[in-house]
Every structure is written in C-alpha cells, then in structure tokens.
Amino acid sequence: MREKRMMLGISLLLLVLTGVSFLFFPAEEPSMSRMLLESQEELLGTLEDTEEELLTKLLFAGEELPCDRETGTFYLPVDMDSKEWEAGAFTSAEKGVKVYLLDNPLEDEKEISVREGKRYRLLAVRDGSCREYAVVFTGLPILSIETNEEIRYEEVYGTMRFLLADAKEDWAFESVMSGHIRGGSSRLNPKKSYKMTLYKENQTGAGELRKNKVSLLGMRKDDEWLLYAVYSEDTKLRDKLSLDIWNESGALGIESNGFYGYHMEYIELFLNGKYWGLYGLMEPVDYKQLDLTKEGEAQPEEFLYKQKDPDVFELKGNHAVQDEAHMEVLNRYLELLNEGDAVFKQEIPKLIDVDSALEVWVYLQAVLGMDNIERNIFYPVRYEDGQYRMYFMPWDMDYSWGNVHDFEALNRSRFSEEIWTMRIAWRLGDRLVELDVEGAREKAASRFKELRQTVYSERYLREHIQSYAHQIIDSGAFWRDEILWYDSQHSEDFEGLADLACERMRFLDTALADPLKYLELKEYQE
C-alpha cells in the first residue's frame, strides 16, 4: 500500500470533520507526513464553501486535464489494462490554490473504478475558501477542443489537446486547429461528426499558420483528422469491425504504395468545456492515403470519386477547374453499367479492376453492408499502362451486420432479423457474377472460402468483437455516452452480435458456393 501511495505522489491523512471521516490525498506535497495531521485539521476546519470558481485548470503529472465545466468534473485517461495506478500528482495551475482528494482511489480496484466511471471528490482550497470538484478515470484517450464559437458548417479555429491513456511520458499533445461539421446523414443527428485540421504557428508567432502533421494512436502522420460520432448504431462497434475486416482483406489486395483502407481508434471528446461522448478518431480517405497523382504533378492526373447517393457522385481533392474531363472516367463507367450484357462483358474489364470489384461484392455480402449499395463507395482511378483503371473501396460501415435504416427511430436505425438470409444487391458485382466476367463466379466463391480462414473465421469475429467491447465498456466510455446521448440507443449484447455474425458466415458457406444461384436470393430493399 505504501508503494502505491508513493506512485500517486500523495499521502493519506485521516480527517475528522463535523463527525464524518474523509480520506485526503494532499496533491502538492507527495512526502507530507502524518505529523501535519493536527495542523491540517485546524486549517480545514476554518474553511468556508464558495461559489467562486477556484479550480479552472487541474494538472496531473504536469499536464492539464479536460473538464466538464457544468459538473466540475475533470477526466484523467489511464491504462485500464494495468492494475497499478499511474504515477503523478494532482495540482492546480492557479497560484495559491491547493488541491485535495476527498476519496481514496487506492482503496478501490482500478479496473472497477474505470469501468464504472466512479467520481472521486476533489477539494480546491484558496485563502480560507473551498469548493468541491471531482475527477473520473477513463481508459480511452481524450481529445479536448476549445474554440471561440460553436463548431458549425463553416471553418472555426481554436486549439486542441490530446491525452494518451496508456502512457504518462510524452502523453499530451496540443495544437492550433480548425474544424467543421462533416458527413451527410450525420448532420441530422444531435451528436455531430467533425473534420479537424491541425496547424502550428511560425516560431515568431506571426504570419500564416503552417500544417501540423502528426501521428495519433499509431495512425498515419497527417494534419487532417475525422471525428466520427458513433451515433446511428447501438453496439458502437459495427463500423470498427467492418473497417478492420476490410483493412485486413480488400485493402491488402490492391498493389499500391498507398493504402486502400483507413483506420479508426476510439477516443472520448470534449467540446468547449463539455463532455461530448464516445467518438472514433479516423484517417480520411484522400489522394495521400491512396497515393494518387494530384493535379499538376508529373504523371497524368488521377482521380478519386465518391458516391454519396444513387445519382450523386463527388470528385474529391483540390482542382483548379472541375470540368467534364475530370468526370470522363466516371461517366464512362456509368455508361457501361447500363449497357447490354454483350457490351458490358466485353468493355467493363478494360476500365475497371474486376478483382477489386469482386472483393467489394463479397465483402458487402459478408458484413451486410446495406448502406453501400448505392452510396458510400469510393472509386479511385489510377493511370496504369497508358490508360485509366478504376478500383473500388467501401466507406462508412455503421449500417452493417443487421443494422438498417429506420427514419422513424430516434437514431434512424433498427436491427433487422430478415436481412441475415438476404443478399446485398450491389449492381456492379451482381452483373460481373451473372455474366461470369473474367471467371467472376469462381473468383468470388474461392475468395470467400479463403477469407473464411482469416477475417471471416469465427475466431477472428469473436476475438475482435470482444476486443472492441473491452475498449468501450471497460473504459467507462460506453456508459457515459449512453447517459449523454440516450436517443442514440446502446446495446451491450456483443455476444449476440458475434453469434449472428458467425451464423451469417455459415449461411454464406453454402450460399456463396454457387454465386450464380446466390443471385436468386431475395435482395434487401428498404
């Protein structure tokens, strides 16, 4: 016990005040002795409560902690997989303010305290006045954003601080930033998704801001980051599961110096002094991620299209002028998609990478990607061997594994039982299989059988679902998010989801053995 006290840098004092016993941890005096107990009692016995804000900045191990100002609750990210409490001391950044812990974390199991989000009372003392605050330990990294105005659709500037959970050396990062609301349907939700761009000032503090490229949580080094709201799905892990499956299958099947996937890690977000819930910190899909040639570079310009709705496509990236030439490859693809069987079968392999399309088709059948049938698909176009070739990549996978649209529900989604024995009718893939373009049927059947040994195996699915559940449940973030965003719906039936996922794979073992016959299955329709 003594070793643990030294780790926290606080000493235990027993204070008898108004007949009630409290546990105190003087944060600024790590070697304070019990010999000061009597004088400490005399000091605290003269304190008066105040409504004045005494503690605006609480530090741990020298780093400022985010605070939900309305409740006066500070949050400290910790390593939830370690039984030992982190080393460091709680101090105030304000001169003359002392901080005491009224509750003793060392008496509790760390794992339980973090999971349950237990609040430990803090007392801030200055000049005979005191005010009570609290600290909560979380197992996830924290991103805290401060801006001068609410983040809306136009760019807003401010600052960000990022705190790691699994380390207390070099565990804080801060930067100038700008942000705006992003996403399509997510804009209708009360809990928004955001795009964040990082900047750094010149050494003189004058002149234009420069891009601040950093790597966060092991992801790519960049200045642009996406904050995914994890709102329209009750388990909060369907998107993560689908994404990681793609990253370990379809993304690896495309030979490129880029990466035809993207990564996401769970964090908790604070916005302008308010706790804002569970989020996913994500890499964007852009020219850099895919290693596409931009306008003005030496090689012929390459393109990145995104399908946002059945008839809505967007050209990504920065272009001096957007004209018909930029859309020529996409328009040719759409023409071929509507051609007769003979022309389609002969011409489509000249334009697209058939294996890439089949990879997406098999993937959508496995994860039940109903929201990717006519939207949420990227179309990267590369210049290869003197001509353009189109590839395919799924995006935004929260409507998967049985989660479907329900625009009357609070979070516009519901769980569908009937979809588990249906097929996902992605038109391009269906036509490739139906016409057996470049041996599509054998390729699709073989590919699914191959992936059943890896990303579609029962072991992979159960282990990854369990891992994600550990992150969001045992960190305490899931419960905090549920309290704040109750309309979002929250379900902790992760084992049930794993059972259904494995059942879907067993269903496809038979169904996808004959891809042509598979096309006879009833397709999911809204």
Tab-separated table of C-alpha atoms in Angstrom, residues 5 19 62 80 122 135 143 145 160 186 249 323 347 349 360 372 381 419 432 438 443 451 484 503 512:
chain	number	residue	atom	x	y	z
A	5	ARG	CA	0.790	5.888	-2.251
A	19	GLY	CA	-18.183	13.962	12.787
A	62	GLY	CA	2.189	18.473	-15.111
A	80	MET	CA	-7.066	0.333	-17.869
A	122	LEU	CA	-11.645	16.905	-5.107
A	135	VAL	CA	-12.108	13.522	-11.103
A	143	LEU	CA	-9.367	14.837	-27.268
A	145	ILE	CA	-11.191	21.056	-28.318
A	160	MET	CA	-6.863	21.032	-29.247
A	186	SER	CA	-24.904	12.523	-39.572
A	249	SER	CA	-8.622	-8.237	-46.696
A	323	ASP	CA	-14.845	20.184	-65.958
A	347	GLU	CA	-15.807	-3.466	-72.241
A	349	PRO	CA	-12.723	-5.255	-67.867
A	360	VAL	CA	-16.190	-5.368	-52.513
A	372	ASN	CA	-23.241	0.758	-49.507
A	381	VAL	CA	-8.929	5.854	-60.647
A	419	ILE	CA	-31.670	-9.330	-43.654
A	432	LEU	CA	-19.977	-9.435	-63.009
A	438	GLU	CA	-13.213	-12.937	-66.190
A	443	LYS	CA	-13.184	-15.979	-58.096
A	451	LEU	CA	-11.257	-15.402	-46.180
A	484	LEU	CA	-25.444	11.857	-22.664
A	503	GLU	CA	-24.273	-17.614	-38.262
A	512	LEU	CA	-21.721	-18.434	-51.934
